Amino acid sequence: MAATGWRCLWPRRVPQIWALGAGRSVLRRAFALPASSSDFQSEYSLDKLYPPQQKGGDDCSNSNADFKKKSVPDIPIDRVSVSYCRSSGPGGQNVNKVNTKAEVRFHLSSADWITEDVRQKMAVLHRNKISKSGELIVTSEVSRYQMRNLADCLQKVRDLIAEATEKPQVVSEIDAQIIRGRVEKMNRERLRQKKIHSTLKQSRRVDLD
């Protein structure tokens, strides 16, 4: 009789005991604090977006992209002018109340953290971004957050510097001959198709006399 009663109660109590144990583990995980909250940095913090350059020997197996990344200097925030204004980007009516559009400008000729040859090339390539006073102006309004737009502006500046840092690719004589041969072949095919089209149009002409 006692054994029968124990069998009847056993399936009912096991889920309750398991639920209590699971509930305690969930509460323990929910109220668990991180080990250290003093080292937290935002995903858009300047230290993560633009880490300091590491001085040391370079690996010879690095690609051309790694070389360009190392040749681009870090942007000193205290040497550029950052301002915010009304944005026409995403955000709905909120863009009419807050300044989310970011603008970064600096005097190009006096920016000694960029090499002289790169500055001259930037002045030629991006003369439409340079004001009459000689300031290079970069804006961004892709996001509704100021920090994201600021990060996008700084990335645009780095891209401009990297573009001006690239050296023109030297074409060998063999590659030049191959390119010339392909261009001549394309021109011959173009003239042949043009002649065929002209002959076809002449055959469709009807003489009314």
mmCIF file of C-alpha atoms in Angstrom:
data_model
loop_
_atom_site.group_PDB
_atom_site.id
_atom_site.type_symbol
_atom_site.label_atom_id
_atom_site.label_comp_id
_atom_site.label_asym_id
_atom_site.label_seq_id
_atom_site.Cartn_x
_atom_site.Cartn_y
_atom_site.Cartn_z
ATOM 1 C CA MET A 1 0.000 0.000 0.000
ATOM 2 C CA ALA A 2 2.831 2.361 0.912
ATOM 3 C CA ALA A 3 4.759 1.365 -2.218
ATOM 4 C CA THR A 4 1.725 2.053 -4.390
ATOM 5 C CA GLY A 5 1.298 5.492 -2.865
ATOM 6 C CA TRP A 6 4.992 6.267 -3.401
ATOM 7 C CA ARG A 7 4.711 5.297 -7.085
ATOM 8 C CA CYS A 8 1.722 7.620 -7.491
ATOM 9 C CA LEU A 9 3.542 10.560 -5.951
ATOM 10 C CA TRP A 10 6.900 10.052 -7.697
ATOM 11 C CA PRO A 11 5.979 11.258 -11.239
ATOM 12 C CA ARG A 12 4.388 14.396 -9.811
ATOM 13 C CA ARG A 13 7.270 15.463 -7.605
ATOM 14 C CA VAL A 14 10.113 14.912 -10.038
ATOM 15 C CA PRO A 15 9.099 17.776 -12.420
ATOM 16 C CA GLN A 16 8.588 20.087 -9.444
ATOM 17 C CA ILE A 17 12.043 19.330 -8.070
ATOM 18 C CA TRP A 18 13.593 19.751 -11.543
ATOM 19 C CA ALA A 19 11.713 23.040 -12.009
ATOM 20 C CA LEU A 20 13.031 24.320 -8.696
ATOM 21 C CA GLY A 21 16.584 23.416 -9.651
ATOM 22 C CA ALA A 22 16.223 24.983 -13.110
ATOM 23 C CA GLY A 23 14.672 28.103 -11.619
ATOM 24 C CA ARG A 24 17.561 28.521 -9.208
ATOM 25 C CA SER A 25 20.099 28.159 -12.005
ATOM 26 C CA VAL A 26 18.231 30.705 -14.150
ATOM 27 C CA LEU A 27 18.104 33.171 -11.259
ATOM 28 C CA ARG A 28 21.777 32.584 -10.567
ATOM 29 C CA ARG A 29 22.653 33.370 -14.189
ATOM 30 C CA ALA A 30 20.307 36.358 -14.324
ATOM 31 C CA PHE A 31 21.762 38.052 -11.242
ATOM 32 C CA ALA A 32 25.360 37.097 -11.922
ATOM 33 C CA LEU A 33 27.545 40.229 -12.213
ATOM 34 C CA PRO A 34 30.408 40.555 -14.679
ATOM 35 C CA ALA A 35 33.874 39.980 -13.357
ATOM 36 C CA SER A 36 35.043 43.517 -14.048
ATOM 37 C CA SER A 37 33.008 46.398 -15.434
ATOM 38 C CA SER A 38 35.797 49.002 -15.307
ATOM 39 C CA ASP A 39 37.431 47.742 -18.539
ATOM 40 C CA PHE A 40 34.283 48.100 -20.647
ATOM 41 C CA GLN A 41 34.642 50.050 -23.883
ATOM 42 C CA SER A 42 31.993 50.818 -26.435
ATOM 43 C CA GLU A 43 32.122 49.224 -29.864
ATOM 44 C CA TYR A 44 32.509 52.711 -31.335
ATOM 45 C CA SER A 45 35.179 53.941 -28.931
ATOM 46 C CA LEU A 46 38.127 55.629 -30.621
ATOM 47 C CA ASP A 47 40.600 53.221 -29.024
ATOM 48 C CA LYS A 48 38.945 50.286 -30.790
ATOM 49 C CA LEU A 49 38.318 52.074 -34.075
ATOM 50 C CA TYR A 50 41.850 53.505 -34.344
ATOM 51 C CA PRO A 51 44.330 51.562 -32.199
ATOM 52 C CA PRO A 52 47.851 52.988 -31.796
ATOM 53 C CA GLN A 53 50.506 51.888 -34.230
ATOM 54 C CA GLN A 54 52.834 49.157 -33.081
ATOM 55 C CA LYS A 55 56.530 49.761 -33.623
ATOM 56 C CA GLY A 56 58.545 46.735 -34.537
ATOM 57 C CA GLY A 57 59.645 44.494 -37.362
ATOM 58 C CA ASP A 58 57.260 43.783 -40.209
ATOM 59 C CA ASP A 59 56.593 40.331 -41.556
ATOM 60 C CA CYS A 60 57.701 39.919 -45.183
ATOM 61 C CA SER A 61 54.670 37.783 -45.952
ATOM 62 C CA ASN A 62 52.178 40.620 -45.378
ATOM 63 C CA SER A 63 49.900 41.484 -48.279
ATOM 64 C CA ASN A 64 49.557 44.803 -50.067
ATOM 65 C CA ALA A 65 46.492 45.621 -47.967
ATOM 66 C CA ASP A 66 48.532 45.245 -44.781
ATOM 67 C CA PHE A 67 51.177 47.543 -46.215
ATOM 68 C CA LYS A 68 48.620 50.231 -47.000
ATOM 69 C CA LYS A 69 47.097 49.865 -43.536
ATOM 70 C CA LYS A 70 50.484 50.412 -41.911
ATOM 71 C CA SER A 71 51.336 53.333 -44.176
ATOM 72 C CA VAL A 72 48.180 55.231 -43.193
ATOM 73 C CA PRO A 73 48.914 57.273 -40.050
ATOM 74 C CA ASP A 74 46.604 57.516 -37.077
ATOM 75 C CA ILE A 75 44.321 60.526 -37.095
ATOM 76 C CA PRO A 76 45.033 62.830 -34.122
ATOM 77 C CA ILE A 77 41.641 63.898 -32.829
ATOM 78 C CA ASP A 78 43.063 67.073 -31.292
ATOM 79 C CA ARG A 79 44.336 68.192 -34.709
ATOM 80 C CA VAL A 80 40.995 68.013 -36.508
ATOM 81 C CA SER A 81 37.844 70.069 -36.025
ATOM 82 C CA VAL A 82 34.693 68.059 -35.259
ATOM 83 C CA SER A 83 31.220 69.591 -35.391
ATOM 84 C CA TYR A 84 27.630 68.373 -35.542
ATOM 85 C CA CYS A 85 24.547 69.758 -37.248
ATOM 86 C CA ARG A 86 21.054 68.756 -38.370
ATOM 87 C CA SER A 87 20.953 65.624 -40.488
ATOM 88 C CA SER A 88 18.814 64.678 -43.463
ATOM 89 C CA GLY A 89 19.517 60.978 -42.981
ATOM 90 C CA PRO A 90 17.529 58.303 -41.125
ATOM 91 C CA GLY A 91 15.770 59.092 -37.872
ATOM 92 C CA GLY A 92 12.316 60.379 -38.743
ATOM 93 C CA GLN A 93 11.228 63.544 -36.961
ATOM 94 C CA ASN A 94 14.027 63.060 -34.458
ATOM 95 C CA VAL A 95 16.541 64.490 -36.958
ATOM 96 C CA ASN A 96 14.797 67.861 -36.651
ATOM 97 C CA LYS A 97 15.563 68.018 -32.923
ATOM 98 C CA VAL A 98 19.109 66.680 -32.497
ATOM 99 C CA ASN A 99 22.441 67.264 -34.226
ATOM 100 C CA THR A 100 23.480 63.874 -35.619
ATOM 101 C CA LYS A 101 25.326 64.810 -38.811
ATOM 102 C CA ALA A 102 29.084 64.774 -38.196
ATOM 103 C CA GLU A 103 31.605 67.003 -39.954
ATOM 104 C CA VAL A 104 35.384 66.609 -39.737
ATOM 105 C CA ARG A 105 37.686 69.235 -41.211
ATOM 106 C CA PHE A 106 41.378 70.044 -41.018
ATOM 107 C CA HIS A 107 43.827 72.297 -42.848
ATOM 108 C CA LEU A 108 45.445 70.045 -45.424
ATOM 109 C CA SER A 109 48.643 71.965 -46.134
ATOM 110 C CA SER A 110 49.528 72.272 -42.423
ATOM 111 C CA ALA A 111 48.651 68.656 -41.491
ATOM 112 C CA ASP A 112 52.175 67.497 -40.627
ATOM 113 C CA TRP A 113 50.891 64.055 -39.560
ATOM 114 C CA ILE A 114 50.503 63.323 -43.298
ATOM 115 C CA THR A 115 53.553 63.202 -45.553
ATOM 116 C CA GLU A 116 54.089 66.011 -48.041
ATOM 117 C CA ASP A 117 53.722 63.923 -51.202
ATOM 118 C CA VAL A 118 50.484 62.372 -49.936
ATOM 119 C CA ARG A 119 49.086 65.830 -49.118
ATOM 120 C CA GLN A 120 49.884 67.082 -52.603
ATOM 121 C CA LYS A 121 48.211 64.075 -54.195
ATOM 122 C CA MET A 122 45.150 64.463 -51.963
ATOM 123 C CA ALA A 123 44.888 68.123 -52.977
ATOM 124 C CA VAL A 124 44.751 67.051 -56.633
ATOM 125 C CA LEU A 125 42.468 64.029 -56.268
ATOM 126 C CA HIS A 126 39.963 65.595 -53.851
ATOM 127 C CA ARG A 127 40.009 69.273 -54.732
ATOM 128 C CA ASN A 128 36.195 69.328 -54.632
ATOM 129 C CA LYS A 129 36.323 68.525 -50.895
ATOM 130 C CA ILE A 130 38.711 71.383 -50.091
ATOM 131 C CA SER A 131 37.328 74.793 -49.144
ATOM 132 C CA LYS A 132 38.717 78.163 -50.195
ATOM 133 C CA SER A 133 40.610 78.396 -46.917
ATOM 134 C CA GLY A 134 42.384 75.098 -47.655
ATOM 135 C CA GLU A 135 40.426 72.882 -45.271
ATOM 136 C CA LEU A 136 39.537 69.322 -46.242
ATOM 137 C CA ILE A 137 35.893 68.732 -45.240
ATOM 138 C CA VAL A 138 34.363 65.282 -44.758
ATOM 139 C CA THR A 139 30.760 64.757 -43.612
ATOM 140 C CA SER A 140 28.631 61.747 -42.736
ATOM 141 C CA GLU A 141 24.942 61.276 -41.964
ATOM 142 C CA VAL A 142 24.520 57.549 -42.553
ATOM 143 C CA SER A 143 23.313 56.908 -39.011
ATOM 144 C CA ARG A 144 21.131 58.588 -36.389
ATOM 145 C CA TYR A 145 23.948 58.391 -33.822
ATOM 146 C CA GLN A 146 26.727 60.960 -33.525
ATOM 147 C CA MET A 147 29.488 58.490 -32.679
ATOM 148 C CA ARG A 148 28.743 56.296 -35.688
ATOM 149 C CA ASN A 149 28.791 59.276 -38.023
ATOM 150 C CA LEU A 150 32.026 60.489 -36.449
ATOM 151 C CA ALA A 151 33.569 57.050 -36.915
ATOM 152 C CA ASP A 152 32.419 57.052 -40.537
ATOM 153 C CA CYS A 153 34.017 60.471 -41.118
ATOM 154 C CA LEU A 154 37.318 59.327 -39.655
ATOM 155 C CA GLN A 155 37.196 56.195 -41.780
ATOM 156 C CA LYS A 156 36.593 58.332 -44.875
ATOM 157 C CA VAL A 157 39.675 60.395 -44.029
ATOM 158 C CA ARG A 158 41.716 57.220 -43.667
ATOM 159 C CA ASP A 159 40.409 55.982 -47.028
ATOM 160 C CA LEU A 160 41.411 59.254 -48.686
ATOM 161 C CA ILE A 161 44.910 58.971 -47.245
ATOM 162 C CA ALA A 162 45.167 55.319 -48.295
ATOM 163 C CA GLU A 163 44.043 56.173 -51.829
ATOM 164 C CA ALA A 164 46.702 58.874 -52.096
ATOM 165 C CA THR A 165 49.329 56.540 -50.633
ATOM 166 C CA GLU A 166 48.859 53.875 -53.299
ATOM 167 C CA LYS A 167 51.674 53.712 -55.809
ATOM 168 C CA PRO A 168 50.812 53.258 -59.498
ATOM 169 C CA GLN A 169 51.228 49.708 -60.687
ATOM 170 C CA VAL A 170 54.146 49.246 -63.074
ATOM 171 C CA VAL A 171 53.120 47.324 -66.177
ATOM 172 C CA SER A 172 55.774 45.105 -67.700
ATOM 173 C CA GLU A 173 56.528 45.041 -71.417
ATOM 174 C CA ILE A 174 54.953 41.604 -71.841
ATOM 175 C CA ASP A 175 51.726 42.711 -70.153
ATOM 176 C CA ALA A 176 51.688 45.870 -72.287
ATOM 177 C CA GLN A 177 51.954 43.782 -75.457
ATOM 178 C CA ILE A 178 49.117 41.525 -74.296
ATOM 179 C CA ILE A 179 46.919 44.536 -73.532
ATOM 180 C CA ARG A 180 47.677 46.122 -76.899
ATOM 181 C CA GLY A 181 46.854 42.877 -78.681
ATOM 182 C CA ARG A 182 43.516 42.606 -76.875
ATOM 183 C CA VAL A 183 42.626 46.210 -77.687
ATOM 184 C CA GLU A 184 43.465 45.736 -81.364
ATOM 185 C CA LYS A 185 41.398 42.550 -81.497
ATOM 186 C CA MET A 186 38.436 44.319 -79.892
ATOM 187 C CA ASN A 187 38.708 47.171 -82.403
ATOM 188 C CA ARG A 188 38.820 44.767 -85.350
ATOM 189 C CA GLU A 189 35.749 42.932 -84.061
ATOM 190 C CA ARG A 190 33.938 46.220 -83.480
ATOM 191 C CA LEU A 191 34.634 47.387 -87.049
ATOM 192 C CA ARG A 192 33.567 44.022 -88.435
ATOM 193 C CA GLN A 193 30.244 44.136 -86.588
ATOM 194 C CA LYS A 194 29.756 47.734 -87.691
ATOM 195 C CA LYS A 195 30.330 46.777 -91.327
ATOM 196 C CA ILE A 196 27.866 43.876 -91.052
ATOM 197 C CA HIS A 197 25.251 46.175 -89.560
ATOM 198 C CA SER A 198 25.806 48.753 -92.301
ATOM 199 C CA THR A 199 25.440 46.112 -95.032
ATOM 200 C CA LEU A 200 22.226 44.875 -93.434
ATOM 201 C CA LYS A 201 20.741 48.381 -93.359
ATOM 202 C CA GLN A 202 21.685 48.959 -97.004
ATOM 203 C CA SER A 203 19.965 45.721 -98.026
ATOM 204 C CA ARG A 204 16.747 46.927 -96.397
ATOM 205 C CA ARG A 205 16.741 50.180 -98.336
ATOM 206 C CA VAL A 206 13.984 50.428 -100.897
ATOM 207 C CA ASP A 207 14.578 52.365 -104.128
ATOM 208 C CA LEU A 208 11.468 54.368 -104.974
ATOM 209 C CA ASP A 209 12.586 55.297 -108.505
#
